[in-house]
């Protein structure tokens, strides 16, 4: 006999990818649609049905909006699919589970769809159970998630800072940059950041502890601005921007400098990428340049948490979030990254 009144399905609002993007993305490239989701996973499956609580708005999503190369399996797998929900990293709560490592009520962060509910098959390389709930859950899409791990790996492992060295961070007020600056000060370095407004410059100096900062939009000569801030040159550059900023940095790097490149947001919306002219500097100054993605360092995540959680709990790290409430605001929040500052999150629910 059927159970009267037992709800077995729910409406699942989703952010759908409308079409491939060439140039700057628009809100109309995404739209909200409703589907239906079963509230029980199939018997015997390893799937977990989760209710998404926070979704991370990442500039990297722009690289998945372009038309993929059909001859490249990697390109096809990386791109969003037209007519399907976009995806990214988020914080979620398990509603039903067939997976032995997850039970109903468990909290996790990792890859999910941009939707109210997602059906996932957790793996150690894509999902992490949340054990520490004495900090804001939203931090797992930022400070304790991909942005935090990116800042940690890029600065400490790739750049190997030494006390007294000089550090420059572009897009310094973003989700990654605000942490790199604070890590640099903890390591005893002199750190300068660039940002796109006077308000953000003030934030860098008064809230995130940067020794100095400048508004790159107000600088006619980026190389001269860097020379002003670093009269003896730059030891470490944390690269988030690319283009003209990277050219100016190369001119001001010191011999044996290190560059950790986690993003190049200035290039994502260009129909034709800019040409980098002074690459010979890399050879002449023996500069080490390494691009990286945090997802390749998930084996360091436990070590990262051991490092960062005490600083968070003791109030030694400052982290600023910009949270847009509701999935319906997802498209505007994501597109806004390319017009305002990186590091937004979409808050879907409050526990």
Short mmCIF file of N, CA, C and O in Angstrom, two decimals, residues 88-171:
data_model
loop_
_atom_site.label_atom_id
_atom_site.label_comp_id
_atom_site.label_asym_id
_atom_site.label_seq_id
_atom_site.Cartn_x
_atom_site.Cartn_y
_atom_site.Cartn_z
N UNK A 88 30.17 23.80 -10.82
CA UNK A 88 31.31 24.41 -10.15
C UNK A 88 31.46 23.81 -8.76
O UNK A 88 31.01 22.70 -8.51
N UNK A 89 32.06 24.57 -7.87
CA UNK A 89 32.25 24.09 -6.51
C UNK A 89 31.21 24.71 -5.59
O UNK A 89 30.83 25.87 -5.74
N UNK A 90 30.75 23.90 -4.64
CA UNK A 90 29.75 24.39 -3.72
C UNK A 90 29.76 23.63 -2.41
O UNK A 90 30.44 22.62 -2.25
N UNK A 91 28.96 24.13 -1.47
CA UNK A 91 28.74 23.48 -0.18
C UNK A 91 27.33 22.90 -0.20
O UNK A 91 26.40 23.56 -0.65
N UNK A 92 27.18 21.66 0.28
CA UNK A 92 25.89 20.99 0.18
C UNK A 92 25.63 20.12 1.39
O UNK A 92 26.54 19.79 2.16
N UNK A 93 24.37 19.70 1.53
CA UNK A 93 23.94 18.82 2.61
C UNK A 93 23.30 17.59 2.01
O UNK A 93 22.44 17.69 1.12
N UNK A 94 23.72 16.41 2.48
CA UNK A 94 23.19 15.15 1.95
C UNK A 94 21.74 14.96 2.38
O UNK A 94 21.40 15.04 3.56
N UNK A 95 20.87 14.70 1.39
CA UNK A 95 19.45 14.45 1.64
C UNK A 95 19.17 12.95 1.64
O UNK A 95 18.38 12.44 2.44
N UNK A 96 19.84 12.23 0.75
CA UNK A 96 19.72 10.77 0.69
C UNK A 96 21.02 10.23 0.12
O UNK A 96 21.66 10.89 -0.71
N UNK A 97 21.42 9.04 0.56
CA UNK A 97 22.72 8.54 0.14
C UNK A 97 22.75 7.03 -0.01
O UNK A 97 22.20 6.30 0.82
N UNK A 98 23.42 6.59 -1.08
CA UNK A 98 23.72 5.18 -1.26
C UNK A 98 25.20 4.92 -1.09
O UNK A 98 25.68 3.81 -1.28
N UNK A 99 25.94 5.99 -0.75
CA UNK A 99 27.40 5.91 -0.62
C UNK A 99 27.76 5.54 0.82
O UNK A 99 27.25 6.14 1.77
N UNK A 100 28.67 4.58 1.01
CA UNK A 100 28.99 4.15 2.37
C UNK A 100 29.66 5.21 3.23
O UNK A 100 29.62 5.13 4.46
N UNK A 101 30.28 6.21 2.60
CA UNK A 101 31.00 7.24 3.36
C UNK A 101 30.15 8.48 3.67
O UNK A 101 30.63 9.39 4.33
N UNK A 102 28.92 8.50 3.17
CA UNK A 102 28.06 9.66 3.40
C UNK A 102 26.69 9.19 3.87
O UNK A 102 26.12 8.25 3.32
N UNK A 103 26.17 9.88 4.88
CA UNK A 103 24.84 9.57 5.37
C UNK A 103 23.99 10.84 5.32
O UNK A 103 24.51 11.96 5.20
N UNK A 104 22.69 10.67 5.43
CA UNK A 104 21.78 11.80 5.40
C UNK A 104 22.15 12.81 6.49
O UNK A 104 22.38 12.43 7.65
N UNK A 105 22.23 14.06 6.10
CA UNK A 105 22.59 15.12 7.05
C UNK A 105 24.04 15.53 6.99
O UNK A 105 24.40 16.59 7.52
N UNK A 106 24.90 14.71 6.37
CA UNK A 106 26.31 15.07 6.26
C UNK A 106 26.48 16.33 5.41
O UNK A 106 25.76 16.55 4.42
N UNK A 107 27.46 17.13 5.77
CA UNK A 107 27.81 18.32 5.00
C UNK A 107 29.07 18.03 4.20
O UNK A 107 29.97 17.31 4.65
N UNK A 108 29.15 18.58 2.99
CA UNK A 108 30.32 18.37 2.14
C UNK A 108 30.53 19.57 1.25
O UNK A 108 29.65 20.42 1.10
N UNK A 109 31.73 19.64 0.67
CA UNK A 109 31.97 20.63 -0.38
C UNK A 109 32.67 19.94 -1.53
O UNK A 109 33.36 18.93 -1.36
N UNK A 110 32.45 20.46 -2.74
CA UNK A 110 33.06 19.86 -3.92
C UNK A 110 32.27 20.23 -5.16
O UNK A 110 31.53 21.22 -5.18
N UNK A 111 32.41 19.43 -6.20
CA UNK A 111 31.77 19.72 -7.49
C UNK A 111 30.28 19.41 -7.44
O UNK A 111 29.89 18.28 -7.13
N UNK A 112 29.49 20.40 -7.78
CA UNK A 112 28.03 20.24 -7.85
C UNK A 112 27.51 21.04 -9.02
O UNK A 112 28.21 21.87 -9.60
N UNK A 113 26.25 20.81 -9.38
CA UNK A 113 25.62 21.63 -10.41
C UNK A 113 25.11 22.92 -9.82
O UNK A 113 24.90 23.04 -8.62
N UNK A 114 24.91 23.90 -10.71
CA UNK A 114 24.29 25.15 -10.28
C UNK A 114 22.78 24.93 -10.29
O UNK A 114 22.09 25.23 -11.26
N UNK A 115 22.30 24.39 -9.19
CA UNK A 115 20.91 23.99 -9.07
C UNK A 115 20.61 23.82 -7.59
O UNK A 115 21.52 23.81 -6.75
N UNK A 116 19.33 23.69 -7.27
CA UNK A 116 18.96 23.54 -5.87
C UNK A 116 19.37 22.17 -5.32
O UNK A 116 19.81 22.05 -4.18
N UNK A 117 19.20 21.14 -6.12
CA UNK A 117 19.58 19.79 -5.74
C UNK A 117 20.52 19.22 -6.81
O UNK A 117 20.34 19.45 -8.00
N UNK A 118 21.51 18.44 -6.36
CA UNK A 118 22.40 17.75 -7.29
C UNK A 118 22.52 16.29 -6.87
O UNK A 118 22.49 15.97 -5.67
N UNK A 119 22.63 15.41 -7.86
CA UNK A 119 22.92 14.01 -7.60
C UNK A 119 24.38 13.80 -7.97
O UNK A 119 24.77 13.98 -9.12
N UNK A 120 25.20 13.45 -6.99
CA UNK A 120 26.64 13.33 -7.20
C UNK A 120 27.11 11.92 -6.81
O UNK A 120 26.43 11.21 -6.07
N UNK A 121 28.24 11.53 -7.34
CA UNK A 121 28.92 10.32 -6.90
C UNK A 121 30.26 10.76 -6.33
O UNK A 121 31.20 11.02 -7.07
N UNK A 122 30.35 10.92 -5.02
CA UNK A 122 31.56 11.49 -4.41
C UNK A 122 32.80 10.65 -4.67
O UNK A 122 32.76 9.42 -4.66
N UNK A 123 33.90 11.36 -4.92
CA UNK A 123 35.22 10.73 -5.05
C UNK A 123 36.21 11.55 -4.22
O UNK A 123 35.97 12.74 -3.97
N UNK A 124 37.32 10.96 -3.78
CA UNK A 124 38.31 11.71 -3.00
C UNK A 124 38.91 12.89 -3.75
O UNK A 124 39.45 13.80 -3.12
N UNK A 125 38.81 12.89 -5.08
CA UNK A 125 39.39 13.98 -5.86
C UNK A 125 38.37 15.04 -6.26
O UNK A 125 38.69 15.97 -6.98
N UNK A 126 37.13 14.91 -5.77
CA UNK A 126 36.13 15.89 -6.16
C UNK A 126 35.22 16.35 -5.03
O UNK A 126 34.51 17.35 -5.17
N UNK A 127 35.22 15.64 -3.90
CA UNK A 127 34.33 15.99 -2.80
C UNK A 127 35.01 15.74 -1.46
O UNK A 127 35.77 14.78 -1.31
N UNK A 128 34.70 16.61 -0.49
CA UNK A 128 35.29 16.52 0.84
C UNK A 128 34.20 16.67 1.89
O UNK A 128 33.42 17.62 1.85
N UNK A 129 34.16 15.74 2.82
CA UNK A 129 33.20 15.85 3.92
C UNK A 129 33.66 16.98 4.85
O UNK A 129 34.84 17.14 5.12
N UNK A 130 32.70 17.78 5.31
CA UNK A 130 33.00 18.89 6.20
C UNK A 130 32.91 18.42 7.64
O UNK A 130 31.84 18.02 8.11
N UNK A 131 34.03 18.45 8.34
CA UNK A 131 34.09 18.02 9.73
C UNK A 131 34.13 19.20 10.70
O UNK A 131 33.81 19.04 11.88
N UNK A 132 34.57 20.36 10.21
CA UNK A 132 34.73 21.52 11.09
C UNK A 132 33.60 22.51 10.79
O UNK A 132 33.61 23.22 9.79
N UNK A 133 32.61 22.55 11.69
CA UNK A 133 31.45 23.41 11.48
C UNK A 133 31.43 24.60 12.44
O UNK A 133 30.42 25.28 12.57
N UNK A 134 32.56 24.83 13.11
CA UNK A 134 32.65 25.98 14.01
C UNK A 134 33.06 27.24 13.25
O UNK A 134 33.27 28.30 13.85
N UNK A 135 33.19 27.13 11.93
CA UNK A 135 33.48 28.27 11.06
C UNK A 135 32.33 28.39 10.07
O UNK A 135 31.60 27.42 9.85
N UNK A 136 32.12 29.55 9.46
CA UNK A 136 31.01 29.70 8.50
C UNK A 136 31.11 28.69 7.37
O UNK A 136 32.17 28.48 6.78
N UNK A 137 29.99 28.05 7.04
CA UNK A 137 29.98 27.06 5.96
C UNK A 137 30.39 27.67 4.63
O UNK A 137 31.00 27.00 3.78
N UNK A 138 30.07 28.94 4.44
CA UNK A 138 30.43 29.60 3.18
C UNK A 138 31.93 29.64 2.97
O UNK A 138 32.41 29.74 1.83
N UNK A 139 32.70 29.54 4.05
CA UNK A 139 34.17 29.56 3.91
C UNK A 139 34.67 28.39 3.07
O UNK A 139 35.77 28.46 2.51
N UNK A 140 33.88 27.32 2.98
CA UNK A 140 34.33 26.16 2.21
C UNK A 140 34.20 26.38 0.70
O UNK A 140 34.61 25.53 -0.10
N UNK A 141 33.65 27.49 0.30
CA UNK A 141 33.72 27.89 -1.11
C UNK A 141 34.73 29.01 -1.31
O UNK A 141 34.84 29.58 -2.38
N UNK A 142 35.47 29.32 -0.26
CA UNK A 142 36.45 30.41 -0.34
C UNK A 142 37.69 30.11 0.46
O UNK A 142 38.57 29.36 0.05
N UNK A 143 37.77 30.67 1.64
CA UNK A 143 38.94 30.57 2.51
C UNK A 143 39.37 29.13 2.76
O UNK A 143 40.57 28.81 2.77
N UNK A 144 38.41 28.21 2.94
CA UNK A 144 38.72 26.81 3.22
C UNK A 144 38.48 25.91 2.02
O UNK A 144 38.51 24.68 2.16
N UNK A 145 38.26 26.51 0.86
CA UNK A 145 38.02 25.75 -0.35
C UNK A 145 39.07 26.00 -1.41
O UNK A 145 40.24 26.18 -1.11
N UNK A 146 38.62 26.05 -2.67
CA UNK A 146 39.55 26.20 -3.79
C UNK A 146 40.36 27.50 -3.71
O UNK A 146 41.59 27.47 -3.88
N UNK A 147 39.76 28.67 -3.44
CA UNK A 147 40.59 29.88 -3.34
C UNK A 147 41.66 29.80 -2.27
O UNK A 147 42.81 30.21 -2.49
N UNK A 148 41.31 29.27 -1.10
CA UNK A 148 42.29 29.15 -0.03
C UNK A 148 43.41 28.20 -0.38
O UNK A 148 44.60 28.49 -0.15
N UNK A 149 43.05 27.03 -0.93
CA UNK A 149 44.07 26.06 -1.33
C UNK A 149 44.95 26.62 -2.43
O UNK A 149 46.17 26.39 -2.44
N UNK A 150 44.37 27.38 -3.35
CA UNK A 150 45.13 28.01 -4.43
C UNK A 150 46.18 28.96 -3.86
O UNK A 150 47.34 28.95 -4.27
N UNK A 151 45.74 29.82 -2.93
CA UNK A 151 46.67 30.78 -2.32
C UNK A 151 47.79 30.05 -1.57
O UNK A 151 48.97 30.43 -1.67
N UNK A 152 47.44 29.01 -0.85
CA UNK A 152 48.41 28.26 -0.05
C UNK A 152 49.44 27.54 -0.93
O UNK A 152 50.65 27.68 -0.72
N UNK A 153 48.97 26.80 -1.92
CA UNK A 153 49.88 26.05 -2.80
C UNK A 153 50.75 27.00 -3.61
O UNK A 153 51.97 26.85 -3.71
N UNK A 154 50.12 28.02 -4.18
CA UNK A 154 50.86 28.95 -5.03
C UNK A 154 51.94 29.69 -4.28
O UNK A 154 53.07 29.83 -4.75
N UNK A 155 51.60 30.16 -3.09
CA UNK A 155 52.57 30.97 -2.35
C UNK A 155 53.63 30.12 -1.65
O UNK A 155 54.83 30.33 -1.84
N UNK A 156 53.19 29.16 -0.87
CA UNK A 156 54.14 28.41 -0.04
C UNK A 156 54.90 27.33 -0.81
O UNK A 156 56.10 27.16 -0.62
N UNK A 157 54.21 26.59 -1.66
CA UNK A 157 54.87 25.46 -2.32
C UNK A 157 55.53 25.83 -3.64
O UNK A 157 56.61 25.34 -3.95
N UNK A 158 54.88 26.69 -4.43
CA UNK A 158 55.45 27.04 -5.73
C UNK A 158 56.45 28.19 -5.60
O UNK A 158 57.53 28.15 -6.20
N UNK A 159 56.12 29.18 -4.81
CA UNK A 159 57.00 30.35 -4.70
C UNK A 159 58.05 30.23 -3.61
O UNK A 159 59.05 30.97 -3.64
N UNK A 160 57.87 29.35 -2.65
CA UNK A 160 58.87 29.11 -1.59
C UNK A 160 59.43 30.42 -1.03
O UNK A 160 60.61 30.74 -1.20
N UNK A 161 58.59 31.21 -0.35
CA UNK A 161 59.03 32.53 0.12
C UNK A 161 60.10 32.47 1.20
O UNK A 161 60.17 31.52 1.99
N UNK A 162 60.92 33.51 1.21
CA UNK A 162 61.93 33.68 2.25
C UNK A 162 61.68 35.03 2.94
O UNK A 162 61.25 35.99 2.30
N UNK A 163 61.94 35.07 4.22
CA UNK A 163 61.75 36.30 4.98
C UNK A 163 62.51 37.45 4.35
O UNK A 163 63.67 37.30 3.96
N UNK A 164 61.85 38.58 4.20
CA UNK A 164 62.48 39.77 3.64
C UNK A 164 62.31 39.92 2.15
O UNK A 164 62.68 40.96 1.59
N UNK A 165 61.72 38.92 1.47
CA UNK A 165 61.54 39.03 0.03
C UNK A 165 60.37 39.95 -0.31
O UNK A 165 59.52 40.26 0.53
N UNK A 166 60.35 40.39 -1.57
CA UNK A 166 59.30 41.28 -2.05
C UNK A 166 58.28 40.49 -2.86
O UNK A 166 58.64 39.62 -3.67
N UNK A 167 57.00 40.79 -2.63
CA UNK A 167 55.91 40.03 -3.24
C UNK A 167 54.92 41.00 -3.89
O UNK A 167 54.51 41.99 -3.27
N UNK A 168 54.52 40.69 -5.12
CA UNK A 168 53.47 41.46 -5.79
C UNK A 168 52.32 40.53 -6.12
O UNK A 168 52.53 39.42 -6.62
N UNK A 169 51.08 41.00 -5.88
CA UNK A 169 49.87 40.23 -6.14
C UNK A 169 48.93 41.06 -6.99
O UNK A 169 48.56 42.17 -6.61
N UNK A 170 48.57 40.56 -8.16
CA UNK A 170 47.57 41.24 -8.99
C UNK A 170 46.18 40.73 -8.63
O UNK A 170 46.04 39.64 -8.06
N UNK A 171 45.14 41.53 -8.95
CA UNK A 171 43.77 41.20 -8.53
C UNK A 171 43.77 40.85 -7.04
O UNK A 171 43.17 39.87 -6.60
#
